[in-house]
Amino acid sequence: MLNRRHIRVKVMQTIYAMHQNGSDQVEKEQRFLLNSIDVIQDLYLTMLSALIELGKKETEYLALASKKHLATPEERTPNQKFVNNAVLQLLLHSKSIQEGIENRKINQWILNDDYILLLLSATKESTIYQNYMEQTTTSFAADRDFILDLFTEVIAPNEKLYDYLEDLKLTWVDDIPVVNTFIVKQLTALQSADQKWKLPKVYKDQEDQEYAQELFIKTVLNEKEFAGYFSDKTPNWDVDRIAELDTIILKMAICELLRFPSIPVKVTLNEYLELAKEYSTPKSSIFINGILDNLVKEFQAKNTLQKIGRGLL
């Protein structure tokens, strides 16, 4: 589910939090890092289960409305197009999703069903829902496209849902777009009602999991050494005045350049410049680009860069 850029983000945030807390407990902070990555699976299941619970809650509502003493004709024979949606049914009956929800104890919507009611209300008020319910014909493709539009335009952007998820687990703030994008890809790939829903792993493979741990450990244990590489490259800056996040980004980048022989230099430079643009100050990417460019030239001149494979320099 995660790509290496997001792994870098998680490592960067953990080191930043470690600095802010004045912690020197490397093993404890490493456990925090790995946990913050592992619980992304919980966020994924929480978002999926929100879709499932929408269907369940509407089914309950329709059943109760049909039993009212003075039920209207519409309430006695309601339009069940939404609750019978093929994709909602696929998610509801997916063994992998249900096992994931049970194993990881995902019960947020049982404890806080007011958010499901809020989402259901927003769903029914949307033109996406109204247009879908008016369609007399049905197909799996139409059901899929409706759920895709509903998720991307009504559920995922809902500010109250976002605030709730942020309050539930602060480390999810930057994970929400990643998870939502992945769910959209999975929904888009659905072709039939009998297709199996595959529960993704957080890491692409074992190598990525090891990369997350090693990047954190190698950066933290060698911070003074890595800082020494750029402390004399900033004549117009007091090192103490450089933005905290910039120094962390520089140290992580230097760590990758020197301690990760299989990662190409260009990849490292591009990735950390993007981190600077997204997370640090407006001028950070220019500052970091200048420092890293000079360091790479220096490392190459001293034959310090030991990269494995052709074209990695």
Tab-separated table of C-alpha atoms in Angstrom:
chain	number	residue	atom	x	y	z
A	1	MET	CA	0.000	0.000	0.000
A	2	LEU	CA	2.762	2.418	0.938
A	3	ASN	CA	5.397	3.657	-1.462
A	4	ARG	CA	8.861	4.676	-0.346
A	5	ARG	CA	8.042	8.370	-0.390
A	6	HIS	CA	5.455	7.874	2.319
A	7	ILE	CA	7.863	5.691	4.270
A	8	ARG	CA	10.316	8.612	4.176
A	9	VAL	CA	7.558	10.895	5.457
A	10	LYS	CA	6.856	8.594	8.400
A	11	VAL	CA	10.560	8.386	9.281
A	12	MET	CA	10.938	12.170	8.983
A	13	GLN	CA	7.934	12.778	11.244
A	14	THR	CA	9.175	10.290	13.845
A	15	ILE	CA	12.626	11.902	14.005
A	16	TYR	CA	11.018	15.364	14.233
A	17	ALA	CA	8.772	14.218	17.104
A	18	MET	CA	11.802	12.643	18.763
A	19	HIS	CA	13.658	15.971	18.618
A	20	GLN	CA	10.679	17.930	19.891
A	21	ASN	CA	10.274	15.582	22.852
A	22	GLY	CA	13.984	15.545	23.589
A	23	SER	CA	13.914	11.751	23.485
A	24	ASP	CA	17.037	9.663	23.120
A	25	GLN	CA	15.274	6.297	23.422
A	26	VAL	CA	15.952	4.963	19.958
A	27	GLU	CA	14.299	1.576	20.409
A	28	LYS	CA	11.137	3.136	21.832
A	29	GLU	CA	10.932	5.647	18.990
A	30	GLN	CA	11.529	2.900	16.446
A	31	ARG	CA	8.566	0.990	17.879
A	32	PHE	CA	6.510	4.164	17.558
A	33	LEU	CA	7.548	4.481	13.913
A	34	LEU	CA	6.664	0.887	13.066
A	35	ASN	CA	3.350	1.144	14.892
A	36	SER	CA	2.461	4.378	13.100
A	37	ILE	CA	3.005	2.540	9.818
A	38	ASP	CA	1.209	-0.630	10.905
A	39	VAL	CA	-1.978	1.207	11.943
A	40	ILE	CA	-2.366	2.531	8.406
A	41	GLN	CA	-4.060	-0.839	7.862
A	42	ASP	CA	-6.598	0.204	10.522
A	43	LEU	CA	-7.270	3.454	8.680
A	44	TYR	CA	-7.771	1.533	5.436
A	45	LEU	CA	-10.295	-0.814	7.063
A	46	THR	CA	-11.993	2.104	8.822
A	47	MET	CA	-12.612	3.888	5.515
A	48	LEU	CA	-13.837	0.707	3.809
A	49	SER	CA	-16.104	-0.173	6.709
A	50	ALA	CA	-17.638	3.303	6.506
A	51	LEU	CA	-18.963	2.367	3.056
A	52	ILE	CA	-20.256	-0.929	4.403
A	53	GLU	CA	-21.945	0.732	7.375
A	54	LEU	CA	-23.687	3.240	5.105
A	55	GLY	CA	-25.432	0.357	3.368
A	56	LYS	CA	-26.284	-1.330	6.668
A	57	LYS	CA	-27.669	1.845	8.228
A	58	GLU	CA	-29.861	2.576	5.205
A	59	THR	CA	-31.138	-1.017	5.216
A	60	GLU	CA	-32.161	-0.603	8.876
A	61	TYR	CA	-33.872	2.695	8.103
A	62	LEU	CA	-35.875	1.274	5.197
A	63	ALA	CA	-36.988	-1.728	7.287
A	64	LEU	CA	-38.186	0.473	10.141
A	65	ALA	CA	-39.927	2.933	7.820
A	66	SER	CA	-41.850	0.145	6.070
A	67	LYS	CA	-43.286	-1.000	9.425
A	68	LYS	CA	-44.634	2.403	10.459
A	69	HIS	CA	-48.339	2.429	11.211
A	70	LEU	CA	-48.945	5.238	8.733
A	71	ALA	CA	-46.228	4.335	6.284
A	72	THR	CA	-46.471	5.997	2.884
A	73	PRO	CA	-46.541	3.928	-0.315
A	74	GLU	CA	-42.910	4.897	-0.891
A	75	GLU	CA	-41.994	3.673	2.593
A	76	ARG	CA	-43.846	0.377	2.165
A	77	THR	CA	-42.105	-0.374	-1.120
A	78	PRO	CA	-38.904	1.689	-0.992
A	79	ASN	CA	-36.341	2.116	-3.724
A	80	GLN	CA	-33.599	-0.307	-2.658
A	81	LYS	CA	-31.189	0.508	-5.439
A	82	PHE	CA	-28.632	1.961	-3.024
A	83	VAL	CA	-28.676	-0.873	-0.459
A	84	ASN	CA	-28.562	-3.465	-3.235
A	85	ASN	CA	-25.637	-1.779	-4.954
A	86	ALA	CA	-23.379	-4.565	-6.230
A	87	VAL	CA	-20.168	-2.989	-4.920
A	88	LEU	CA	-21.596	-2.384	-1.441
A	89	GLN	CA	-22.744	-6.007	-1.395
A	90	LEU	CA	-19.309	-7.156	-2.566
A	91	LEU	CA	-17.648	-5.256	0.289
A	92	LEU	CA	-20.214	-6.440	2.821
A	93	HIS	CA	-19.674	-10.102	1.964
A	94	SER	CA	-15.912	-9.942	1.397
A	95	LYS	CA	-14.283	-12.550	3.618
A	96	SER	CA	-10.922	-10.756	3.592
A	97	ILE	CA	-12.455	-7.439	4.689
A	98	GLN	CA	-14.557	-9.012	7.424
A	99	GLU	CA	-11.576	-10.970	8.737
A	100	GLY	CA	-9.454	-7.809	8.692
A	101	ILE	CA	-12.114	-5.839	10.590
A	102	GLU	CA	-12.444	-8.617	13.175
A	103	ASN	CA	-8.718	-9.284	13.588
A	104	ARG	CA	-7.809	-5.630	13.976
A	105	LYS	CA	-10.891	-4.843	16.079
A	106	ILE	CA	-12.212	-2.069	13.855
A	107	ASN	CA	-15.327	-0.932	15.738
A	108	GLN	CA	-15.245	2.859	15.374
A	109	TRP	CA	-18.572	3.056	13.567
A	110	ILE	CA	-20.339	0.864	16.107
A	111	LEU	CA	-19.155	3.183	18.863
A	112	ASN	CA	-19.702	6.360	16.809
A	113	ASP	CA	-22.566	5.663	14.434
A	114	ASP	CA	-23.490	9.358	14.457
A	115	TYR	CA	-20.724	9.848	11.891
A	116	ILE	CA	-22.309	7.189	9.671
A	117	LEU	CA	-25.640	8.986	9.993
A	118	LEU	CA	-23.883	12.217	9.066
A	119	LEU	CA	-22.324	10.585	5.990
A	120	LEU	CA	-25.625	8.967	5.048
A	121	SER	CA	-27.359	12.334	5.216
A	122	ALA	CA	-24.640	13.909	3.026
A	123	THR	CA	-24.986	10.985	0.616
A	124	LYS	CA	-28.743	11.397	0.213
A	125	GLU	CA	-28.426	15.141	-0.273
A	126	SER	CA	-25.888	14.748	-3.065
A	127	THR	CA	-26.847	14.944	-6.734
A	128	ILE	CA	-24.674	11.859	-7.251
A	129	TYR	CA	-27.062	9.823	-5.100
A	130	GLN	CA	-30.216	11.393	-6.501
A	131	ASN	CA	-29.203	10.804	-10.120
A	132	TYR	CA	-28.212	7.227	-9.338
A	133	MET	CA	-31.504	6.436	-7.615
A	134	GLU	CA	-33.483	7.775	-10.575
A	135	GLN	CA	-31.815	5.394	-13.031
A	136	THR	CA	-34.159	2.563	-13.975
A	137	THR	CA	-31.490	0.345	-15.474
A	138	THR	CA	-28.680	-1.255	-13.523
A	139	SER	CA	-25.268	-2.732	-14.246
A	140	PHE	CA	-22.154	-3.528	-12.297
A	141	ALA	CA	-20.250	-0.758	-14.070
A	142	ALA	CA	-22.910	1.797	-13.117
A	143	ASP	CA	-22.900	0.582	-9.501
A	144	ARG	CA	-19.108	0.787	-9.373
A	145	ASP	CA	-18.991	4.262	-10.900
A	146	PHE	CA	-21.582	5.492	-8.413
A	147	ILE	CA	-19.602	4.209	-5.421
A	148	LEU	CA	-16.430	5.706	-6.885
A	149	ASP	CA	-18.077	9.115	-7.263
A	150	LEU	CA	-19.687	8.856	-3.842
A	151	PHE	CA	-16.380	8.005	-2.188
A	152	THR	CA	-14.289	10.647	-3.966
A	153	GLU	CA	-16.798	13.507	-3.890
A	154	VAL	CA	-18.851	12.980	-0.732
A	155	ILE	CA	-17.156	10.663	1.756
A	156	ALA	CA	-13.401	11.263	1.416
A	157	PRO	CA	-13.662	15.111	1.374
A	158	ASN	CA	-16.048	15.254	4.358
A	159	GLU	CA	-14.407	17.637	6.837
A	160	LYS	CA	-16.166	16.259	9.908
A	161	LEU	CA	-15.032	12.744	9.020
A	162	TYR	CA	-11.489	14.032	8.478
A	163	ASP	CA	-11.503	15.808	11.853
A	164	TYR	CA	-12.798	12.670	13.552
A	165	LEU	CA	-10.078	10.498	12.026
A	166	GLU	CA	-7.406	13.059	12.966
A	167	ASP	CA	-8.643	13.113	16.560
A	168	LEU	CA	-8.786	9.323	16.627
A	169	LYS	CA	-5.135	8.953	15.661
A	170	LEU	CA	-2.901	11.946	14.986
A	171	THR	CA	-0.447	9.916	12.874
A	172	TRP	CA	-3.224	9.413	10.300
A	173	VAL	CA	-3.179	13.050	9.145
A	174	ASP	CA	-0.804	12.392	6.236
A	175	ASP	CA	-1.986	8.812	5.730
A	176	ILE	CA	-5.596	9.643	4.825
A	177	PRO	CA	-4.863	10.795	1.218
A	178	VAL	CA	-2.624	7.753	0.654
A	179	VAL	CA	-5.272	5.322	1.894
A	180	ASN	CA	-8.117	7.021	0.022
A	181	THR	CA	-6.130	6.999	-3.211
A	182	PHE	CA	-5.431	3.297	-2.799
A	183	ILE	CA	-9.116	2.530	-2.182
A	184	VAL	CA	-10.049	4.486	-5.306
A	185	LYS	CA	-7.578	2.390	-7.320
A	186	GLN	CA	-9.111	-0.793	-5.951
A	187	LEU	CA	-12.642	0.356	-6.688
A	188	THR	CA	-11.664	1.397	-10.204
A	189	ALA	CA	-10.187	-2.050	-10.856
A	190	LEU	CA	-13.427	-3.887	-10.010
A	191	GLN	CA	-14.927	-5.591	-13.052
A	192	SER	CA	-17.601	-7.951	-11.706
A	193	ALA	CA	-19.714	-8.690	-8.634
A	194	ASP	CA	-17.956	-12.003	-7.977
A	195	GLN	CA	-14.477	-10.460	-7.935
A	196	LYS	CA	-12.457	-11.072	-4.774
A	197	TRP	CA	-11.447	-8.013	-2.750
A	198	LYS	CA	-7.787	-8.298	-1.857
A	199	LEU	CA	-6.717	-6.892	1.482
A	200	PRO	CA	-3.401	-5.096	0.844
A	201	LYS	CA	-0.278	-5.335	2.951
A	202	VAL	CA	1.058	-2.083	4.385
A	203	TYR	CA	4.519	-2.671	2.918
A	204	LYS	CA	5.024	-3.654	-0.700
A	205	ASP	CA	7.564	-6.261	0.394
A	206	GLN	CA	10.019	-7.228	3.127
A	207	GLU	CA	12.671	-4.978	1.603
A	208	ASP	CA	10.515	-1.901	2.139
A	209	GLN	CA	9.862	-2.866	5.741
A	210	GLU	CA	13.592	-3.228	6.356
A	211	TYR	CA	14.193	0.073	4.559
A	212	ALA	CA	11.879	1.917	6.986
A	213	GLN	CA	13.700	0.542	10.018
A	214	GLU	CA	17.188	1.043	8.610
A	215	LEU	CA	16.562	4.592	7.420
A	216	PHE	CA	15.380	5.571	10.885
A	217	ILE	CA	18.141	3.780	12.807
A	218	LYS	CA	21.006	4.811	10.527
A	219	THR	CA	19.896	8.447	10.475
A	220	VAL	CA	19.326	8.757	14.225
A	221	LEU	CA	22.532	6.995	15.237
A	222	ASN	CA	24.655	9.115	12.876
A	223	GLU	CA	23.013	12.534	13.157
A	224	LYS	CA	26.152	14.332	14.353
A	225	GLU	CA	28.248	12.841	11.564
A	226	PHE	CA	25.706	13.735	8.883
A	227	ALA	CA	25.270	17.265	10.258
A	228	GLY	CA	29.003	17.729	9.936
A	229	TYR	CA	28.770	17.315	6.181
A	230	PHE	CA	26.657	20.439	5.711
A	231	SER	CA	27.597	22.593	8.712
A	232	ASP	CA	30.417	24.264	6.735
A	233	LYS	CA	28.297	24.511	3.567
A	234	THR	CA	26.082	27.221	5.042
A	235	PRO	CA	28.375	30.246	5.574
A	236	ASN	CA	25.443	32.638	5.623
A	237	TRP	CA	23.447	30.504	8.043
A	238	ASP	CA	23.983	29.658	11.666
A	239	VAL	CA	23.259	25.928	11.810
A	240	ASP	CA	21.038	26.536	14.825
A	241	ARG	CA	18.897	28.864	12.704
A	242	ILE	CA	18.249	26.347	9.940
A	243	ALA	CA	14.682	25.032	10.115
A	244	GLU	CA	14.545	21.872	12.225
A	245	LEU	CA	12.771	19.968	9.487
A	246	ASP	CA	15.389	21.022	6.925
A	247	THR	CA	18.211	19.566	9.013
A	248	ILE	CA	16.298	16.294	9.382
A	249	ILE	CA	15.656	16.132	5.639
A	250	LEU	CA	19.334	16.807	4.930
A	251	LYS	CA	20.491	14.133	7.379
A	252	MET	CA	18.081	11.560	5.927
A	253	ALA	CA	19.198	12.403	2.394
A	254	ILE	CA	22.878	12.108	3.331
A	255	CYS	CA	22.122	8.823	5.057
A	256	GLU	CA	20.564	7.478	1.853
A	257	LEU	CA	23.427	8.728	-0.273
A	258	LEU	CA	26.092	7.126	1.891
A	259	ARG	CA	24.427	4.120	3.552
A	260	PHE	CA	21.968	2.796	0.962
A	261	PRO	CA	24.043	1.611	-2.022
A	262	SER	CA	21.060	0.272	-4.009
A	263	ILE	CA	19.191	3.610	-4.128
A	264	PRO	CA	20.206	5.816	-7.089
A	265	VAL	CA	21.501	9.288	-6.300
A	266	LYS	CA	18.887	10.969	-8.510
A	267	VAL	CA	16.077	9.174	-6.698
A	268	THR	CA	17.361	10.351	-3.329
A	269	LEU	CA	17.751	13.958	-4.491
A	270	ASN	CA	14.301	14.082	-6.103
A	271	GLU	CA	12.529	12.463	-3.166
A	272	TYR	CA	13.949	14.723	-0.485
A	273	LEU	CA	13.409	17.868	-2.531
A	274	GLU	CA	9.749	16.871	-2.800
A	275	LEU	CA	9.587	16.354	0.969
A	276	ALA	CA	11.046	19.824	1.491
A	277	LYS	CA	8.514	21.396	-0.881
A	278	GLU	CA	5.589	19.720	0.836
A	279	TYR	CA	6.545	19.863	4.506
A	280	SER	CA	9.047	22.642	5.127
A	281	THR	CA	9.362	26.363	4.426
A	282	PRO	CA	8.823	27.934	0.960
A	283	LYS	CA	12.570	28.416	0.410
A	284	SER	CA	13.625	25.062	1.859
A	285	SER	CA	13.728	23.120	-1.402
A	286	ILE	CA	16.110	25.662	-2.969
A	287	PHE	CA	18.321	25.640	0.129
A	288	ILE	CA	18.364	21.842	0.388
A	289	ASN	CA	18.910	21.403	-3.337
A	290	GLY	CA	22.017	23.622	-3.188
A	291	ILE	CA	23.478	21.777	-0.194
A	292	LEU	CA	22.844	18.293	-1.602
A	293	ASP	CA	24.119	19.220	-5.055
A	294	ASN	CA	27.424	20.394	-3.566
A	295	LEU	CA	27.661	17.331	-1.322
A	296	VAL	CA	27.097	14.894	-4.188
A	297	LYS	CA	29.884	16.550	-6.174
A	298	GLU	CA	32.146	16.365	-3.137
A	299	PHE	CA	31.288	12.710	-2.487
A	300	GLN	CA	31.880	11.825	-6.119
A	301	ALA	CA	35.250	13.613	-6.135
A	302	LYS	CA	36.317	11.676	-3.036
A	303	ASN	CA	34.790	8.427	-4.375
A	304	THR	CA	32.637	8.274	-1.244
A	305	LEU	CA	29.454	7.223	-3.041
A	306	GLN	CA	29.452	3.434	-3.284
A	307	LYS	CA	26.414	2.613	-5.374
A	308	ILE	CA	25.659	-0.898	-6.580
A	309	GLY	CA	24.463	-1.359	-10.159
A	310	ARG	CA	24.871	0.452	-13.444
A	311	GLY	CA	23.597	4.002	-13.757
A	312	LEU	CA	23.069	4.537	-10.044
A	313	LEU	CA	25.289	7.572	-9.827
